[in-house]
Amino acid sequence: VMDRISGLPDELLVRILTFVPTKVAVSTSILSKRWEFLWTWVPKLEFVDNKYGSDLAIRDFINKNLPLLKAPVIESFLLKCYSSFFQPEDINQWVATTVSRRIVELDIDCQYCWSGEPCLLLPSSLFTCESLVTLKLNGEMILLDVPRTVSLPKLKTLHLGRVTYLNNDCFRLLISYCPALEDLVIERNGQDNMKTVAVISASLQRLTLPIGHGLSPFVEEYVIVTPSLKYFKVEEYMLNYSYLVRHMPEVEEADINVHYYLFSIFDSITSVKRLSLCVSFNIISDEYMYHDGIFFNRLEHLKLCIRFDYWSKLLFRLLHDSPNLRVLNLCVSKYIRFKKYEPINWNSSEISVPSCLLESLETFEFAEYRGSREERDFVSFIIRHACHLKSSTITPCTGIETDSVSESSDEC
């Protein structure tokens, strides 16, 4: 078998080596004289510290061999380090080397135990790399110092995980010079020096970020202007922030985790087809409810996870405002309780039936069902009025006995 493999041309052998871990590719150098330097042509490199003492050997190997690589273009360079053996100046030099080799995908993850001031400054040449398509940076020790001369014309994917910014303008400056950016993920810590998060991008299609996630006592400001956005994921953590979210006419899918007032962005995402909404506060007061006049006319799939009692008020409102809903997935937390349910006369003629029940709803799923009065009332209402229901699944909460609910409908 080895003879047949060795008979293949070098280009094909190098191609094969790109599909195995770098450690395995390097190990083939002992096979024969021909294989000794074949791995140096591999354009994809990954170096992962396994936390068991090999980190020093990895550092020395990269320092010795990275400059000797023969591949004209480095397609990807992945570095995951978990110890202080990886010095900031080493990582800086490695990044500079990959940039000089027209790096396409760069992924630096520094998650080792570290305290003190951020110390990993990436080379300024990274921010003018015209070949870079994907950039992922993760770790509080990474200090993002964006120069005034930024040019990343091909960058499509940018993930910034818990990095530290030199000042408040670094992030805005970086985003401003990424004309092809499509996917942006932001994870923050409480001391990242960023008070204003301005995501202004005409090309952006996917956005994931926290709102109000930080330990700073100062008001945080969020400005989101993304007219081409198709996917929006946001988690809201605190009250003391201000925001401006422009309408997103192209959004098709949204994943929203609400702790306080994030319903106020609903008028920006009315075009969604799929909405995953997790709510974890008492929403009985009208001040917490989204305002009148908002309709989700394109919404077809709603997944709702609620962590408070008297949740049916919100769900009933959403059903009324989603006339074309086809799938409803519901989960009510059994752990958090805020206010006792006030029974609603669901059979009253004053209760209007949402049009989606009469015309479009086909699938209803209820997870963690406990058989409470509020749950029984709502499920019965759905079953009676959902004229086009094709399937309904009610999964009891583990260890809880529930009353049976009829799944027949004879009122349509």
Coordinates of C-alpha atoms in Angstrom, one line a residue:
V1 CA 0.0 0.0 0.0
M2 CA 2.8 2.4 0.9
D3 CA 4.4 1.8 -2.5
R4 CA 1.2 2.7 -4.3
I5 CA 0.9 5.9 -2.2
S6 CA 4.5 6.9 -2.8
G7 CA 3.8 6.5 -6.6
L8 CA 1.4 9.4 -6.5
P9 CA 2.6 12.9 -7.6
D10 CA 3.8 15.3 -4.9
E11 CA 0.9 17.7 -5.5
L12 CA -1.6 14.9 -4.7
L13 CA 0.3 13.8 -1.6
V14 CA 0.3 17.3 -0.3
R15 CA -3.4 17.6 -1.0
I16 CA -3.9 14.4 1.1
L17 CA -1.8 15.8 3.9
T18 CA -4.1 18.9 4.2
F19 CA -6.9 16.6 5.5
V20 CA -4.9 15.3 8.5
P21 CA -3.7 17.2 11.6
T22 CA -0.5 19.0 11.3
K23 CA 1.2 16.7 13.8
V24 CA 0.4 13.7 11.6
A25 CA 1.5 15.5 8.5
V26 CA 4.9 16.3 10.1
S27 CA 5.3 12.8 11.3
T28 CA 5.4 11.5 7.7
S29 CA 8.8 13.2 7.3
I30 CA 10.5 10.0 8.8
L31 CA 9.0 7.7 6.1
S32 CA 11.7 8.3 3.5
K33 CA 13.9 11.0 1.9
R34 CA 11.1 12.0 -0.4
W35 CA 8.7 12.6 2.4
E36 CA 11.2 14.5 4.6
F37 CA 10.1 18.0 3.5
L38 CA 6.8 17.2 1.8
W39 CA 4.8 18.5 4.7
T40 CA 6.3 21.9 4.3
W41 CA 4.1 22.4 1.3
V42 CA 0.9 21.9 3.3
P43 CA -1.1 25.1 3.3
K44 CA -3.2 24.3 6.3
L45 CA -1.6 24.4 9.8
E46 CA -3.0 23.8 13.2
F47 CA -1.2 23.8 16.5
V48 CA -3.1 22.9 19.6
D49 CA -1.6 22.8 23.1
N50 CA -3.0 19.8 24.8
K51 CA -2.3 21.2 28.3
Y52 CA 0.0 18.3 29.2
G53 CA 3.5 19.8 28.7
S54 CA 3.9 19.7 25.0
D55 CA 3.4 23.4 24.7
L56 CA 7.1 24.3 24.9
A57 CA 7.9 21.8 22.1
I58 CA 5.1 23.2 20.0
R59 CA 6.4 26.7 20.4
D60 CA 10.0 25.7 19.5
F61 CA 8.7 23.8 16.5
I62 CA 6.7 26.7 15.1
N63 CA 9.6 29.1 15.7
K64 CA 12.0 26.8 13.8
N65 CA 9.8 25.6 11.0
L66 CA 7.2 28.3 10.2
P67 CA 9.7 30.4 8.2
L68 CA 10.7 27.3 6.2
L69 CA 7.3 26.6 4.8
K70 CA 7.2 26.3 1.1
A71 CA 3.5 26.8 0.4
P72 CA 3.1 30.1 -1.5
V73 CA -0.2 30.7 0.3
I74 CA -1.2 29.7 3.8
E75 CA -4.8 28.8 3.6
S76 CA -5.3 28.5 7.3
F77 CA -3.4 28.9 10.5
L78 CA -5.0 27.8 13.8
L79 CA -3.3 28.3 17.2
K80 CA -4.9 27.2 20.5
C81 CA -2.6 27.8 23.4
Y82 CA -3.3 27.2 27.1
S83 CA 0.0 28.1 28.8
S84 CA 2.4 31.0 29.2
F85 CA 5.1 29.2 27.3
F86 CA 3.5 30.9 24.3
Q87 CA 5.0 34.4 24.5
P88 CA 3.2 37.4 23.0
E89 CA 6.2 38.3 20.9
D90 CA 6.3 34.8 19.4
I91 CA 2.6 34.9 18.5
N92 CA 3.1 38.3 17.0
Q93 CA 5.9 37.1 14.8
W94 CA 3.9 34.0 13.7
V95 CA 1.0 36.1 12.6
A96 CA 3.3 38.4 10.7
T97 CA 4.8 35.4 8.9
T98 CA 1.4 34.1 7.9
V99 CA 0.4 37.5 6.6
S100 CA 3.5 37.6 4.5
R101 CA 2.3 34.3 3.0
R102 CA -1.1 35.7 2.1
I103 CA -3.0 34.0 4.9
V104 CA -6.7 33.3 4.1
E105 CA -8.0 32.1 7.5
L106 CA -6.4 33.0 10.8
D107 CA -7.6 31.6 14.2
I108 CA -5.8 32.6 17.4
D109 CA -7.2 31.3 20.7
C110 CA -5.3 32.2 23.9
Q111 CA -7.2 30.8 26.8
Y112 CA -4.5 30.0 29.3
C113 CA -4.5 31.4 32.9
W114 CA -3.5 35.0 32.7
S115 CA -3.7 38.1 34.8
G116 CA -2.6 41.6 34.4
E117 CA -2.7 44.0 31.5
P118 CA -3.5 42.7 27.9
C119 CA -0.1 42.1 26.3
L120 CA -0.6 40.4 22.9
L121 CA -0.5 43.1 20.3
L122 CA -1.0 41.7 16.8
P123 CA 1.2 43.2 13.9
S124 CA -0.3 46.1 12.1
S125 CA 0.3 44.3 8.8
L126 CA -2.7 42.0 9.8
F127 CA -5.1 44.9 9.3
T128 CA -3.9 45.5 5.7
C129 CA -3.9 41.8 4.6
E130 CA -5.7 41.8 1.3
S131 CA -6.0 38.0 1.2
L132 CA -7.6 37.5 4.6
V133 CA -11.1 36.0 4.5
T134 CA -11.6 34.7 8.0
L135 CA -10.3 36.2 11.3
K136 CA -11.0 34.7 14.7
L137 CA -9.5 36.1 17.8
N138 CA -10.3 34.8 21.3
G139 CA -8.8 35.7 24.7
E140 CA -8.6 38.6 27.1
M141 CA -4.8 38.9 26.7
I142 CA -5.3 39.9 23.1
L143 CA -5.1 43.7 22.8
L144 CA -6.8 44.9 19.6
D145 CA -5.0 48.1 18.4
V146 CA -6.5 48.9 15.0
P147 CA -4.3 51.4 13.0
R148 CA -5.8 54.2 11.1
T149 CA -4.7 52.6 7.8
V150 CA -7.0 49.5 7.6
S151 CA -7.8 47.6 4.5
L152 CA -9.4 44.2 4.6
P153 CA -11.2 44.0 1.3
K154 CA -11.9 40.2 1.3
L155 CA -12.7 39.7 5.0
K156 CA -16.1 37.9 5.3
T157 CA -16.0 36.3 8.7
L158 CA -14.9 38.1 11.9
H159 CA -15.2 36.5 15.4
L160 CA -14.0 38.6 18.4
G161 CA -14.2 36.6 21.6
R162 CA -13.5 38.4 24.9
V163 CA -10.6 40.4 23.4
T164 CA -9.6 43.8 24.9
Y165 CA -9.8 46.9 22.8
L166 CA -7.1 49.7 23.0
N167 CA -9.9 52.3 23.0
N168 CA -13.5 52.8 22.1
D169 CA -12.8 53.6 18.4
C170 CA -11.0 50.4 17.6
F171 CA -14.0 48.2 16.8
R172 CA -15.8 50.9 14.8
L173 CA -12.7 51.5 12.8
L174 CA -12.2 47.8 12.1
I175 CA -15.7 47.3 10.9
S176 CA -15.7 50.4 8.7
Y177 CA -13.0 49.0 6.5
C178 CA -14.4 45.5 5.9
P179 CA -16.6 46.1 2.8
A180 CA -17.2 42.3 2.2
L181 CA -18.0 41.4 5.8
E182 CA -20.9 38.9 6.1
D183 CA -20.6 37.1 9.5
L184 CA -19.8 39.0 12.7
V185 CA -19.7 37.4 16.2
I186 CA -18.9 39.4 19.3
E187 CA -18.3 38.0 22.8
R188 CA -17.5 40.5 25.5
N189 CA -16.0 40.6 29.0
G190 CA -16.7 43.3 31.6
Q191 CA -13.4 45.2 31.1
D192 CA -12.9 45.3 27.3
N193 CA -12.7 49.2 27.1
M194 CA -15.6 49.3 24.6
K195 CA -18.5 51.6 25.7
T196 CA -20.1 52.1 22.2
V197 CA -20.7 49.1 20.0
A198 CA -21.3 50.5 16.5
V199 CA -22.1 47.8 13.9
I200 CA -22.6 49.7 10.7
S201 CA -22.2 47.5 7.7
A202 CA -24.0 47.4 4.3
S203 CA -22.8 43.9 3.6
L204 CA -23.3 42.1 6.9
Q205 CA -25.6 39.1 6.8
R206 CA -25.1 37.4 10.1
L207 CA -24.7 39.1 13.5
T208 CA -24.3 37.6 17.0
L209 CA -23.7 39.9 20.0
P210 CA -24.6 40.6 23.6
I211 CA -26.3 43.8 24.6
G212 CA -25.5 45.3 28.0
H213 CA -23.1 42.5 28.8
G214 CA -20.5 44.0 31.0
L215 CA -19.5 45.0 34.5
S216 CA -19.0 48.7 33.9
P217 CA -21.3 51.1 35.7
F218 CA -21.3 53.4 32.7
V219 CA -24.1 53.5 30.2
E220 CA -23.3 51.4 27.1
E221 CA -24.5 52.4 23.7
Y222 CA -25.4 50.2 20.8
V223 CA -25.8 51.3 17.2
I224 CA -26.8 48.7 14.7
V225 CA -27.3 49.6 11.0
T226 CA -27.3 46.5 9.0
P227 CA -29.7 46.7 6.0
S228 CA -28.6 43.3 4.5
L229 CA -28.8 41.3 7.7
K230 CA -30.4 37.8 7.3
Y231 CA -29.7 36.3 10.7
F232 CA -29.7 38.2 14.1
K233 CA -28.8 36.6 17.4
V234 CA -28.8 38.9 20.5
E235 CA -28.7 38.4 24.2
E236 CA -29.7 41.3 26.5
Y237 CA -28.4 41.4 30.1
M238 CA -28.9 44.7 31.7
L239 CA -31.0 47.9 31.8
N240 CA -28.5 50.8 31.7
Y241 CA -27.8 51.0 28.0
S242 CA -29.0 53.0 25.1
Y243 CA -29.4 51.7 21.6
L244 CA -30.3 52.5 18.0
V245 CA -31.4 49.6 15.8
R246 CA -32.4 50.4 12.3
H247 CA -35.0 48.4 10.5
M248 CA -33.6 45.1 9.0
P249 CA -35.8 44.4 6.0
E250 CA -33.9 41.3 5.0
V251 CA -33.9 39.4 8.3
E252 CA -35.2 35.9 8.0
E253 CA -34.1 34.3 11.2
A254 CA -33.7 35.8 14.7
D255 CA -32.6 34.2 18.0
I256 CA -33.4 36.6 20.9
N257 CA -32.7 36.1 24.6
V258 CA -34.6 38.7 26.6
H259 CA -33.8 39.6 30.2
Y260 CA -35.3 43.2 30.4
Y261 CA -36.5 45.5 27.6
L262 CA -35.3 44.0 24.3
F263 CA -38.8 43.7 23.0
S264 CA -38.3 47.3 21.8
I265 CA -36.2 46.0 18.9
F266 CA -39.2 43.9 17.6
D267 CA -40.1 46.6 15.1
S268 CA -36.7 46.1 13.5
I269 CA -37.1 42.4 12.8
T270 CA -40.7 42.2 11.5
S271 CA -39.6 40.4 8.3
V272 CA -38.5 37.2 10.2
K273 CA -39.6 33.8 9.0
R274 CA -38.1 31.9 12.0
L275 CA -38.0 33.4 15.5
S276 CA -36.5 31.8 18.6
L277 CA -37.4 33.8 21.6
C278 CA -36.3 33.2 25.2
V279 CA -37.9 35.4 27.9
S280 CA -36.8 35.3 31.5
F281 CA -38.6 38.1 33.3
N282 CA -42.2 38.9 34.5
I283 CA -43.9 40.4 31.5
I284 CA -47.4 41.0 32.9
S285 CA -47.0 44.8 32.9
D286 CA -47.7 46.5 29.6
E287 CA -44.5 48.5 29.9
Y288 CA -42.6 45.3 29.2
M289 CA -44.7 44.2 26.2
Y290 CA -43.8 45.2 22.7
H291 CA -45.9 48.1 21.4
D292 CA -49.0 47.9 19.2
G293 CA -48.7 48.0 15.4
I294 CA -46.0 45.3 15.1
F295 CA -46.9 42.4 12.9
F296 CA -44.9 39.4 11.9
N297 CA -46.6 38.7 8.6
R298 CA -43.8 36.4 7.3
L299 CA -43.3 34.5 10.5
E300 CA -43.7 30.7 9.9
H301 CA -41.8 29.1 12.8
L302 CA -41.9 30.3 16.4
K303 CA -39.8 28.7 19.2
L304 CA -40.7 30.3 22.5
C305 CA -39.0 29.5 25.8
I306 CA -40.5 31.4 28.8
R307 CA -39.2 31.6 32.3
F308 CA -42.1 33.2 34.2
D309 CA -45.7 32.5 35.1
Y310 CA -48.7 34.0 33.2
W311 CA -46.8 33.5 30.0
S312 CA -49.9 32.9 27.9
K313 CA -50.5 36.7 27.7
L314 CA -47.3 37.1 25.7
L315 CA -47.9 34.0 23.6
F316 CA -51.5 34.9 22.8
R317 CA -50.3 38.3 21.6
L318 CA -47.6 36.8 19.4
L319 CA -50.2 34.4 17.8
H320 CA -52.5 37.3 17.0
D321 CA -49.6 39.2 15.3
S322 CA -48.3 36.2 13.3
P323 CA -51.1 35.4 10.8
N324 CA -49.1 32.9 8.8
L325 CA -47.5 30.9 11.6
R326 CA -47.2 27.2 10.7
V327 CA -45.0 25.8 13.5
L328 CA -45.2 26.6 17.2
N329 CA -42.6 25.1 19.7
L330 CA -43.2 26.0 23.3
C331 CA -41.2 25.4 26.5
V332 CA -42.1 26.9 29.9
S333 CA -39.5 26.7 32.6
K334 CA -40.4 24.9 35.8
Y335 CA -37.9 26.7 37.9
I336 CA -38.7 30.4 38.0
R337 CA -42.0 31.7 39.3
F338 CA -43.1 35.3 39.6
K339 CA -46.8 35.8 39.8
K340 CA -49.8 33.5 40.3
Y341 CA -51.8 32.8 37.2
E342 CA -55.0 34.6 36.9
P343 CA -57.4 32.2 35.0
I344 CA -58.7 33.4 31.7
N345 CA -62.1 32.3 30.4
W346 CA -60.8 30.9 27.1
N347 CA -64.3 29.8 26.1
S348 CA -65.6 33.3 26.3
S349 CA -67.0 34.9 23.2
E350 CA -64.9 37.9 24.0
I351 CA -61.7 35.9 23.3
S352 CA -60.8 36.3 19.6
V353 CA -59.2 33.3 18.0
P354 CA -55.8 34.2 16.3
S355 CA -56.1 33.8 12.5
C356 CA -53.0 31.6 12.4
L357 CA -55.0 28.9 14.3
L358 CA -57.8 29.0 11.9
E359 CA -55.8 29.2 8.7
S360 CA -52.1 28.1 8.9
L361 CA -50.9 26.4 12.1
E362 CA -49.8 22.8 11.3
T363 CA -47.4 21.8 14.1
F364 CA -47.7 22.3 17.8
E365 CA -45.0 21.1 20.3
F366 CA -45.0 21.7 24.0
A367 CA -41.9 20.6 25.9
E368 CA -41.6 20.3 29.7
Y369 CA -45.4 20.2 30.1
R370 CA -46.4 20.2 33.8
G371 CA -50.1 20.2 33.6
S372 CA -50.6 23.5 35.4
R373 CA -53.9 25.3 35.1
E374 CA -52.4 27.9 32.7
E375 CA -50.9 25.1 30.5
R376 CA -54.1 23.1 30.4
D377 CA -56.2 26.1 29.5
F378 CA -53.8 27.1 26.7
V379 CA -53.3 23.7 25.2
S380 CA -57.1 23.0 25.2
F381 CA -57.6 26.3 23.4
I382 CA -55.0 25.4 20.7
I383 CA -56.4 22.0 20.2
R384 CA -60.0 23.2 19.8
H385 CA -59.3 26.0 17.4
A386 CA -56.3 24.9 15.3
C387 CA -58.2 23.8 12.2
H388 CA -55.3 22.7 10.1
L389 CA -53.2 21.1 12.8
K390 CA -51.4 18.0 11.4
S391 CA -49.3 17.1 14.5
S392 CA -49.2 18.0 18.1
T393 CA -46.6 16.7 20.6
I394 CA -46.9 17.4 24.3
T395 CA -43.9 16.1 26.3
P396 CA -44.4 15.9 30.1
C397 CA -41.7 17.3 32.4
T398 CA -39.7 14.4 33.8
G399 CA -41.2 13.1 37.0
I400 CA -44.4 15.1 36.7
E401 CA -47.8 13.5 36.2
T402 CA -50.0 15.5 33.9
D403 CA -53.7 15.5 33.1
S404 CA -54.5 14.1 29.7
V405 CA -55.4 16.6 27.0
S406 CA -57.6 15.7 24.1
E407 CA -56.0 16.3 20.7
S408 CA -59.3 16.2 18.8
S409 CA -60.8 19.3 17.2
D410 CA -64.5 19.5 16.4
E411 CA -65.1 23.2 16.1
C412 CA -63.6 23.9 12.7

